[in-house]
Amino acid sequence: MKRRLGFSTRAIHGDPEARPDWAPVVAPLYQSSTFTNPIGSTAEVLYTRYGNNPNQIAIAKRLAALEGAEAAIFVASGMGAIALSHLAVLRPGDHLLSSEWIYGGVQRLFAQEFGRFGIDVSFVSPLEARTWKRALKKNTRAIFVETPTNPLVRVLDLEPIASLCKTEGLALLVDSTFATPINFRPLEHGADVVIHSATKYLNGHTDVIAGAVAGTESVIEEVRKLMQVWGQAIDPMAAWLIERGMKTLAVRVERQNATTLHLAQWCSKQPQFGAVHHPGLPTHPDHEDARRLMGGFGGMLAVELKGGARAAERFLRALTIAAHAPSLGGVETLVSEPRLTSHAMLTPEARARAGIPDGFLRFSIGLEDPDDIIADFAQALAQL
Ligand SMILES: Cc1ncc(COP(=O)(O)O)c(C=O)c1O
């Protein structure tokens, strides 16, 4: 039996093959929209919008190997990956049941756009299997969840949801952007389709917009067909950069796991913070599930400054390492304020009810030296 490779080896080599002499160690960039095709051939033409450029194919194989999926595909953005994977499994007249704890862009896609395709969407609080069951309709065809969630880093146990999906014959689609295949692999827990914003950890260098879907050959084939006609292929340069980024995925995520846990423990001792949200802390509501289900607690952390919005603003202005920017999963520490970004459409009261009071800051912890990040937090807190 073939030995199962570790995650770093899979991320660097995919399925390693003997190399011919004089071959480049790093795959070349095929920055070409089209390729010469054999005259008289009936095979599908090689054309970059079709997703069959070698740079596009290389990263798809890498991700499939990491997620333990039959197949995978990269597309032009995380939003593109979510849209196409749902269009691949849903038909006009179908109902989609979605967790309400999802990225705001996806919420908008479901609530404002899916109706025009005849797809009805309802949102439920994802914690209890009973809630899902109660919300099922005769025409429900799929369930969508994001785990860990933004910005409270809640960790969902997929197994009860997956078992409901099996009994009811529904597809389970999971946005696993925050977890990465290093910390959690949804297919091992009963999901059918895994989705990533590859813009985040998979690329890891904050220089590419991309998305990815992994699952069975048949669902990925369906996504591929949609990608071709909806014009969602990833650019070869972006694919090449992602291939480079993915080679260090395991070491980046392991380091981000360690630094973030250390920083979260430090933050929880600072009197200026009212609450610290990180699944590695015993105070986090999903700590036990996260320990049981995940390989690491991840690089996301949220803090609540007791002084509210004004204190948050002063703290942000005093930080020198963390860049005030949306997005996450890169080598640089980033911070954002959900009050003004993902949750701007809610009233302050509704935000507070959702667990995001004013003064709440979300951090994506990067690869800087942990002591430097802590020293920067300390000096910024001292200025409040
Ligand atoms: C969890 C999650 N899913 C999907 C997306 C959308 O990804 P993209 O910006 O690559 O389209 C984002 C962020 O933008 C995200 O945080």
PDB file of C-alpha atoms and ligand atoms in Angstrom, residues 77-79 103 146 175 177-178 197 199-200 210 328, ligand 1:
ATOM      1  CA  SER A  77     -12.643  34.663  -6.140  1.00  0.00           C
ATOM      2  CA  GLY A  78     -14.040  33.163  -2.968  1.00  0.00           C
ATOM      3  CA  MET A  79     -17.433  34.684  -3.844  1.00  0.00           C
ATOM      4  CA  TYR A 103     -19.541  36.181   5.623  1.00  0.00           C
ATOM      5  CA  GLU A 146     -19.146  28.470   7.573  1.00  0.00           C
ATOM      6  CA  ASP A 175     -16.959  27.417   3.777  1.00  0.00           C
ATOM      7  CA  THR A 177     -11.706  29.495   4.690  1.00  0.00           C
ATOM      8  CA  PHE A 178     -10.820  30.166   8.357  1.00  0.00           C
ATOM      9  CA  SER A 197     -11.650  32.023  -0.284  1.00  0.00           C
ATOM     10  CA  THR A 199      -7.463  34.919  -1.220  1.00  0.00           C
ATOM     11  CA  LYS A 200      -6.860  34.117   2.461  1.00  0.00           C
ATOM     12  CA  ALA A 210      -9.154  33.607  -5.752  1.00  0.00           C
ATOM     13  CA  LEU A 328      -7.234  37.730   6.630  1.00  0.00           C
TER      14      LEU A 328
HETATM   15  C1  LIG B   1     -15.253  33.224   5.137  1.00  0.00           C
HETATM   16  C2  LIG B   1     -15.193  33.936   3.821  1.00  0.00           C
HETATM   17  N1  LIG B   1     -15.757  33.365   2.742  1.00  0.00           N
HETATM   18  C3  LIG B   1     -15.729  33.964   1.538  1.00  0.00           C
HETATM   19  C4  LIG B   1     -15.126  35.190   1.356  1.00  0.00           C
HETATM   20  C5  LIG B   1     -15.120  35.814  -0.013  1.00  0.00           C
HETATM   21  O1  LIG B   1     -13.850  35.640  -0.584  1.00  0.00           O
HETATM   22  P1  LIG B   1     -13.227  36.588  -1.744  1.00  0.00           P
HETATM   23  O2  LIG B   1     -12.988  37.928  -1.147  1.00  0.00           O
HETATM   24  O3  LIG B   1     -11.980  35.839  -2.127  1.00  0.00           O
HETATM   25  O4  LIG B   1     -14.234  36.612  -2.850  1.00  0.00           O
HETATM   26  C6  LIG B   1     -14.519  35.813   2.462  1.00  0.00           C
HETATM   27  C7  LIG B   1     -13.834  37.128   2.405  1.00  0.00           C
HETATM   28  O5  LIG B   1     -13.806  37.944   1.607  1.00  0.00           O
HETATM   29  C8  LIG B   1     -14.554  35.172   3.723  1.00  0.00           C
HETATM   30  O6  LIG B   1     -14.004  35.730   4.818  1.00  0.00           O
END
